[in-house]
């Protein structure tokens, strides 16, 4: 049986970053990916990775550090994530993004012009088109340049472990049904969470059981299932990233930047129903609770220009999802929303912007210009993007048993590991997903290589 020093399950951002870190330690690594072309949730994402104290920030005179970033993450999750892990990941975020950019050619730009809910600093780093597909292209190219072995169409269906939980290898199933066993000194689970497993979503996140899953279908919770069999502890299994702005029926993500720059969401009655600035994750449920389970993003031409930075948004524009109207009356006709109620909602927003009234949902309207014609609108729904609960890990990304001890040679990161978002939907701070994938993934790669090399 072929044996790899480090074996990685899953070739998304986490698996590929981990593999790059292993190669940096001079060890061979084999990545196993179920799809014939690796994509994962990473390719579906906007490719935005939060990182602090980077050279990209310094050029723009943005003062940021691990303490500020960790505080943002912990404020959003109400202090419910592992504080030490959050700080460790925040501390290594800047060097990881710079390493991916400078040593591996990932084309990061600092995304400025708006802040996501809960971010107190501009710290999102993304490829020029703001797509995870570009991130995947860059990571796959880097993996090729580093001569990383990647086996595609290779679904891992089982792990072999001794009674102590030491993993000896895995069984891989090929599309034709034939199987192959591969040994390993260390194993990294980078096969994301269980968003693609309806039964597990129903069990752990019942509120999202019937919601649209907008992530990668192949993320079926294998890491959690295997880890549990080995006695691993699970954490925050009800945590998830939702999103309250997916174009209906087009199924295209409409960036939350529109809301942060002054846009609002209204329901079929033309009325706002929430504080849009709390976060897009919890907004998934808020939208699903509206009549018809839909809402309308309402904004204007100024904000539309910001949206055009995003490839997904341009796609939505091309698909006819974005409506433009010269007046509120025309907007009412185009959307079938009651123009009078819509007009009243906009008038109230103007009052709040001028500090003549306050928002019953708690949003501060005074920091952005009021909406002006031409108005824009997109019909949107709420969706489950990915799960945030998973295998409990320590600061070396080692998987822990329920008694807190380490399993002998098992590592997890990205969506396979317990995330940084505490519980439920509201703890998710924008970027927590890829942050855990690339930073914890890099940690996992380094630690697994060090253990395999002993
Ligand atoms: C629409 C959308 C937008 C998002 N935008 C952002 C964003 O801008 N910023 C951010 O931080 N996060 C974002 N996220 C979340 C982010 O995409 C994920 O948190 C991140 O990609 C997880 O990376 P990963 O490598 O752990 O998982 P993935 O990228 O999903 O990779 C896991 C891989 O494992 C493979 N796999 C699964 N099971 C097996 C098996 N048994 N055998 C072999 N292979 C297997 C899968 O096929 C997949 O390729 C978004 C998510 C969605 C859905």
XYZ file of C-alpha atoms and ligand atoms in Angstrom:
507
model
C 0.000 0.000 0.000
C 1.306 3.443 -0.931
C 1.845 5.582 2.181
C 2.041 9.383 2.177
C 3.708 11.295 5.024
C 0.773 13.710 4.960
C -2.578 12.882 3.413
C -5.234 15.549 2.958
C -8.925 14.959 2.263
C -10.444 17.800 0.233
C -8.933 20.236 -2.263
C -10.660 23.491 -1.390
C -8.866 26.525 0.030
C -8.143 24.626 3.226
C -6.710 21.464 1.687
C -4.604 23.336 -0.873
C -3.239 25.846 1.652
C -2.420 23.009 4.034
C -0.634 21.185 1.206
C 1.442 24.283 0.380
C 2.466 24.489 4.037
C 3.493 20.820 4.045
C 5.636 21.318 0.944
C 7.302 24.288 2.572
C 8.524 21.877 5.260
C 10.023 19.735 2.470
C 7.647 16.785 2.866
C 5.579 14.969 0.263
C 1.851 15.348 0.469
C -1.086 13.791 -1.347
C -4.430 15.597 -1.639
C -7.544 13.498 -2.315
C -10.525 15.252 -3.899
C -13.878 13.675 -4.713
C -14.644 15.927 -7.698
C -12.946 15.629 -11.061
C -12.296 19.391 -10.941
C -11.696 20.780 -7.458
C -14.001 23.647 -6.607
C -15.721 23.171 -3.231
C -17.409 25.989 -1.399
C -14.265 27.985 -2.012
C -15.053 28.405 -5.704
C -18.612 29.502 -4.869
C -17.437 32.124 -2.402
C -16.558 35.772 -2.944
C -12.933 34.882 -2.141
C -12.751 37.454 0.664
C -10.194 36.616 3.352
C -9.939 38.872 6.407
C -6.405 39.535 7.579
C -4.787 42.157 9.792
C -1.543 44.090 9.754
C -0.874 43.302 6.093
C 1.259 45.247 3.657
C -1.949 45.804 1.656
C -3.457 47.621 4.642
C -0.298 49.554 5.441
C -0.191 51.077 1.937
C -3.618 52.542 2.698
C -2.624 53.629 6.216
C -5.067 51.252 7.870
C -4.087 50.513 11.441
C -5.134 47.003 12.388
C -3.766 44.207 14.537
C -4.623 40.797 15.960
C -6.190 42.207 19.119
C -8.581 44.429 17.122
C -9.432 41.667 14.673
C -9.951 39.053 17.404
C -12.191 41.506 19.269
C -14.326 41.975 16.128
C -14.693 38.205 15.755
C -15.534 37.719 19.434
C -17.963 40.648 19.518
C -19.947 39.121 16.679
C -20.069 35.666 18.293
C -20.686 37.124 21.779
C -17.493 35.570 23.095
C -18.689 32.034 22.406
C -15.829 30.844 20.185
C -12.529 29.472 21.499
C -10.811 32.733 22.467
C -7.265 31.396 22.177
C -7.916 29.907 18.756
C -9.511 33.133 17.523
C -6.467 35.113 18.676
C -4.023 32.616 17.158
C -5.814 32.692 13.798
C -6.056 36.495 13.828
C -2.331 36.733 14.697
C -1.332 34.553 11.739
C -3.852 35.976 9.261
C -1.619 38.761 7.906
C 1.456 36.611 7.373
C -0.686 33.900 5.741
C -2.274 36.255 3.218
C 1.139 37.790 2.436
C 2.690 34.305 2.084
C -0.058 33.248 -0.344
C 0.406 36.483 -2.308
C 4.200 36.739 -2.297
C 5.327 33.106 -2.343
C 2.440 31.588 -4.272
C 1.145 34.318 -6.552
C -2.416 34.613 -5.210
C -3.583 37.981 -6.597
C -4.951 39.654 -3.487
C -6.286 43.198 -3.337
C -7.551 45.021 -0.292
C -11.316 45.447 -0.656
C -12.100 48.983 0.426
C -15.027 51.323 -0.038
C -17.252 49.644 2.556
C -17.120 47.609 5.766
C -18.948 44.334 6.347
C -21.158 44.154 9.465
C -18.991 43.855 12.570
C -15.685 44.738 10.869
C -14.133 47.823 12.429
C -11.294 47.910 9.894
C -10.972 47.437 6.147
C -9.300 44.006 6.140
C -10.878 41.869 3.428
C -8.345 40.607 0.889
C -9.755 39.178 -2.335
C -8.835 38.532 -5.968
C -9.700 41.357 -8.412
C -13.097 39.947 -9.441
C -14.084 39.176 -5.815
C -14.668 35.508 -6.652
C -13.591 32.312 -4.980
C -13.196 30.786 -8.445
C -10.172 33.068 -8.998
C -8.837 32.038 -5.599
C -9.146 28.362 -6.549
C -7.374 28.918 -9.888
C -4.505 30.629 -8.076
C -4.236 27.949 -5.356
C -4.332 25.108 -7.880
C -1.608 26.812 -9.919
C 0.486 27.237 -6.780
C -0.029 23.561 -5.908
C 1.141 22.556 -9.380
C 4.207 24.796 -9.078
C 5.099 23.108 -5.799
C 4.698 19.625 -7.344
C 1.891 18.748 -4.941
C 0.228 15.438 -5.765
C -3.505 15.892 -6.257
C -5.712 12.876 -6.927
C -9.117 13.917 -8.277
C -12.272 11.807 -8.683
C -11.086 10.206 -5.453
C -13.803 10.155 -2.812
C -12.608 9.044 0.585
C -15.196 6.628 1.944
C -13.521 5.262 5.056
C -10.664 5.721 7.512
C -8.617 2.915 9.060
C -7.527 3.486 12.620
C -6.205 1.429 15.506
C -7.904 1.237 18.900
C -6.090 4.316 20.075
C -7.491 6.318 17.170
C -4.237 6.446 15.192
C -5.216 6.681 11.525
C -3.292 4.247 9.335
C -4.897 5.246 6.052
C -8.039 5.786 4.051
C -10.135 3.998 1.436
C -10.757 5.886 -1.778
C -13.611 5.125 -4.141
C -13.288 5.934 -7.843
C -16.271 6.940 -10.021
C -16.459 3.414 -11.502
C -16.882 1.956 -8.003
C -13.371 0.479 -7.686
C -11.566 1.195 -4.418
C -7.974 1.814 -3.409
C -6.356 2.022 0.035
C -3.743 4.673 0.815
C -1.667 4.830 3.987
C -0.535 7.931 5.860
C 1.621 9.058 8.761
C -0.717 12.001 9.405
C -4.136 12.904 8.066
C -5.697 16.355 7.580
C -9.457 16.552 7.160
C -10.163 19.509 4.870
C -13.465 18.225 3.476
C -15.621 21.031 4.922
C -18.853 20.675 6.895
C -22.263 19.057 6.443
C -24.303 21.625 4.504
C -24.775 19.051 1.722
C -26.154 16.432 4.116
C -29.880 17.081 4.664
C -30.136 14.572 7.495
C -27.323 16.215 9.459
C -28.644 19.735 8.796
C -32.043 18.621 10.109
C -30.405 17.109 13.188
C -28.036 19.954 14.081
C -29.570 23.067 12.469
C -33.309 22.359 12.289
C -34.154 25.994 11.439
C -32.324 25.568 8.099
C -33.658 22.079 7.351
C -35.877 23.249 4.495
C -33.833 26.230 3.342
C -31.996 26.313 0.032
C -28.413 25.092 0.422
C -26.223 27.405 -1.624
C -22.920 25.639 -0.969
C -21.105 22.714 -2.584
C -23.160 19.513 -2.730
C -20.130 17.326 -1.978
C -19.709 18.651 1.570
C -21.630 15.868 3.252
C -20.222 15.917 6.778
C -17.680 13.102 6.370
C -15.167 14.735 8.731
C -17.743 14.875 11.514
C -18.861 11.292 10.904
C -15.318 9.855 10.850
C -14.130 11.996 13.728
C -17.040 10.948 15.901
C -16.218 7.297 15.271
C -12.698 7.956 16.560
C -14.002 9.630 19.716
C -13.473 13.245 18.614
C -15.311 16.076 20.313
C -17.667 18.218 18.254
C -18.266 21.916 18.824
C -20.926 24.505 17.934
C -22.820 22.129 15.675
C -25.748 24.542 15.293
C -23.500 27.303 13.947
C -23.751 28.273 10.299
C -23.312 30.987 7.716
C -26.586 31.931 6.156
C -27.204 34.738 3.691
C -30.226 36.949 3.224
C -29.496 38.182 -0.283
C -29.541 35.536 -2.998
C -31.331 36.697 -6.171
C -34.627 34.893 -6.795
C -35.054 33.002 -9.082
C -31.575 33.554 -10.533
C -29.677 32.015 -7.615
C -26.880 34.614 -7.693
C -25.315 36.087 -4.553
C -26.047 39.819 -4.286
C -23.311 41.426 -2.231
C -24.201 42.744 1.207
C -22.066 45.785 0.409
C -25.294 47.251 -1.039
C -26.890 47.206 2.411
C -23.798 48.523 4.160
C -23.643 51.517 1.826
C -27.245 52.593 2.426
C -29.512 49.978 0.846
C -32.495 48.511 2.685
C -34.537 45.322 2.568
C -38.315 45.424 2.395
C -40.958 42.712 2.347
C -43.974 42.283 0.056
C -45.739 45.039 2.016
C -42.945 47.491 1.137
C -41.825 47.634 4.771
C -38.459 47.055 6.409
C -38.401 44.174 8.864
C -34.910 44.158 10.449
C -31.634 45.940 11.058
C -29.795 45.127 7.830
C -26.485 46.118 9.426
C -26.527 43.369 12.026
C -25.234 40.788 9.563
C -26.148 38.924 6.400
C -25.903 35.529 8.054
C -28.774 35.996 10.502
C -30.667 37.822 7.757
C -31.259 34.468 6.027
C -33.854 33.549 8.672
C -35.281 37.078 8.769
C -35.964 36.917 5.007
C -37.302 33.356 5.159
C -39.829 34.517 7.758
C -41.329 37.135 5.378
C -44.436 36.472 3.250
C -43.446 34.247 0.323
C -40.021 33.788 1.980
C -38.623 36.643 -0.131
C -37.551 40.258 0.289
C -36.408 43.070 -1.998
C -33.013 44.757 -1.792
C -33.720 48.444 -2.486
C -30.857 50.848 -3.222
C -29.838 53.455 -5.786
C -27.556 54.222 -8.708
C -24.648 55.261 -6.492
C -24.693 51.933 -4.673
C -25.213 50.063 -7.940
C -21.812 51.361 -9.090
C -20.220 49.819 -5.982
C -21.981 46.528 -6.717
C -20.423 46.499 -10.191
C -17.021 45.779 -8.526
C -18.335 42.266 -7.918
C -18.399 39.690 -10.681
C -21.483 38.008 -9.177
C -23.309 41.307 -9.222
C -22.363 41.902 -12.850
C -23.673 38.422 -13.588
C -26.953 39.291 -11.856
C -27.157 42.467 -13.903
C -26.631 40.478 -17.101
C -29.279 37.959 -16.019
C -31.853 40.725 -15.598
C -32.126 40.333 -11.809
C -31.509 44.033 -11.149
C -34.396 46.389 -11.845
C -33.872 50.129 -12.275
C -36.605 52.749 -11.888
C -36.650 56.536 -12.241
C -39.181 57.055 -9.443
C -40.772 55.274 -6.491
C -43.992 54.881 -8.506
C -42.112 53.173 -11.314
C -40.262 51.037 -8.761
C -43.609 49.955 -7.300
C -44.880 48.953 -10.729
C -41.731 47.012 -11.624
C -41.577 45.119 -8.340
C -45.298 44.805 -7.608
C -44.640 46.412 -4.238
C -47.213 48.941 -2.961
C -45.740 52.303 -4.077
C -47.323 54.225 -1.232
C -45.835 51.982 1.453
C -42.490 51.996 -0.327
C -42.544 55.766 -0.499
C -43.357 55.951 3.212
C -40.490 53.564 4.020
C -38.017 55.696 2.035
C -39.330 58.887 3.632
C -38.840 57.362 7.090
C -35.261 56.354 6.152
C -34.597 59.980 5.165
C -35.893 61.146 8.530
C -33.622 58.684 10.292
C -30.651 59.817 8.159
C -31.326 63.367 9.314
C -31.623 62.210 12.923
C -35.278 63.310 12.973
C -36.389 59.807 13.901
C -34.731 56.671 15.203
C -34.915 53.173 13.809
C -37.026 50.723 15.804
C -34.653 47.963 14.583
C -31.604 49.879 15.804
C -29.829 50.779 12.539
C -27.922 54.054 12.288
C -28.900 55.741 9.000
C -26.921 58.918 9.605
C -23.592 57.743 8.175
C -24.595 57.220 4.517
C -26.316 59.397 1.912
C -30.063 58.881 1.519
C -31.316 56.902 -1.463
C -31.928 58.989 -4.584
C -33.428 58.168 -7.994
C -32.698 56.178 -10.035
C -33.641 53.388 -7.644
C -32.573 49.780 -8.012
C -34.204 46.596 -6.717
C -33.457 42.877 -6.615
C -35.803 40.160 -5.338
C -33.885 37.947 -2.916
C -34.283 34.902 -0.707
C -32.419 33.452 2.285
C -30.112 30.443 2.082
C -27.719 28.235 4.022
C -24.147 28.817 2.765
C -22.081 26.567 4.966
C -21.991 24.996 8.410
C -19.599 26.320 11.046
C -19.682 23.539 13.631
C -17.250 20.644 13.457
C -14.363 18.762 15.022
C -12.886 20.404 18.074
C -9.236 21.267 17.459
C -6.404 22.818 19.429
C -4.061 25.614 18.378
C -2.066 23.168 16.214
C -5.269 22.076 14.424
C -4.992 18.679 16.174
C -8.361 17.004 16.600
C -9.311 16.571 20.267
C -11.157 13.735 21.929
C -14.149 14.411 24.168
C -11.804 14.229 27.185
C -9.646 17.014 25.718
C -6.687 14.800 24.763
C -5.332 14.805 21.214
C -6.029 12.049 18.735
C -2.598 10.684 17.713
C -2.273 11.892 14.113
C -5.509 13.556 13.013
C -5.834 17.240 12.037
C -8.796 19.300 10.848
C -9.291 22.826 9.571
C -11.622 24.956 7.458
C -15.235 23.845 7.459
C -14.301 20.435 8.882
C -13.267 21.993 12.203
C -15.270 23.857 14.794
C -15.404 27.421 13.512
C -14.835 30.862 14.962
C -18.494 31.861 15.087
C -19.882 30.530 18.348
C -23.429 29.236 17.978
C -26.342 29.837 15.611
C -26.276 32.144 12.562
C -25.632 35.511 14.165
C -22.102 34.718 15.378
C -20.726 34.527 11.855
C -18.497 37.487 11.069
C -17.958 37.952 7.360
C -14.849 36.058 6.313
C -14.770 33.579 9.196
C -15.138 30.740 6.661
C -12.076 31.349 4.504
C -10.133 32.638 7.499
C -10.407 29.240 9.126
C -9.764 27.517 5.790
C -6.506 29.280 4.940
C -5.022 30.198 8.322
C -5.999 27.081 10.259
C -5.305 25.107 7.069
C -1.751 26.457 7.011
C -1.342 25.646 10.701
C -2.628 22.106 10.060
C -0.169 21.640 7.195
C 2.792 22.809 9.274
C 1.840 20.738 12.324
C 1.047 17.583 10.342
C 4.367 17.857 8.485
C 6.274 18.303 11.747
C 4.607 15.231 13.271
C 5.113 13.113 10.133
C 8.798 14.105 10.068
C 9.493 12.964 13.652
C -21.870 31.579 -1.920
C -20.840 31.553 -0.836
C -20.069 32.691 -0.622
C -19.095 32.683 0.382
N -18.269 33.777 0.509
C -17.288 33.752 1.421
C -16.336 34.815 1.536
O -16.302 35.743 0.729
N -15.428 34.775 2.559
C -15.378 33.716 3.402
O -14.557 33.729 4.326
N -16.190 32.661 3.268
C -17.137 32.646 2.313
N -17.936 31.548 2.174
C -17.624 30.352 2.966
C -16.379 29.671 2.352
O -16.661 29.352 1.025
C -16.010 28.381 3.100
O -15.962 28.628 4.488
C -14.621 27.883 2.650
O -14.571 27.824 1.241
C -14.325 26.534 3.245
O -13.148 26.033 2.657
P -12.820 24.480 2.794
O -11.566 24.264 2.044
O -12.918 24.091 4.213
O -14.037 23.756 2.050
P -14.347 23.581 0.484
O -13.840 24.704 -0.322
O -15.790 23.270 0.378
O -13.509 22.312 0.098
C -13.825 21.013 0.586
C -13.498 20.001 -0.473
O -13.593 18.695 0.084
C -14.120 17.822 -0.896
N -14.651 16.638 -0.211
C -15.723 16.558 0.627
N -15.862 15.312 1.071
C -14.875 14.568 0.509
C -14.512 13.185 0.573
N -15.190 12.299 1.314
N -13.442 12.760 -0.155
C -12.732 13.635 -0.935
N -13.043 14.952 -1.039
C -14.101 15.401 -0.318
C -15.166 18.673 -1.590
O -15.497 18.155 -2.864
C -14.470 20.034 -1.650
O -13.752 20.195 -2.843
C -18.925 31.534 1.187
C -19.715 30.388 0.968
C -20.653 30.389 -0.044
C -21.463 29.143 -0.281
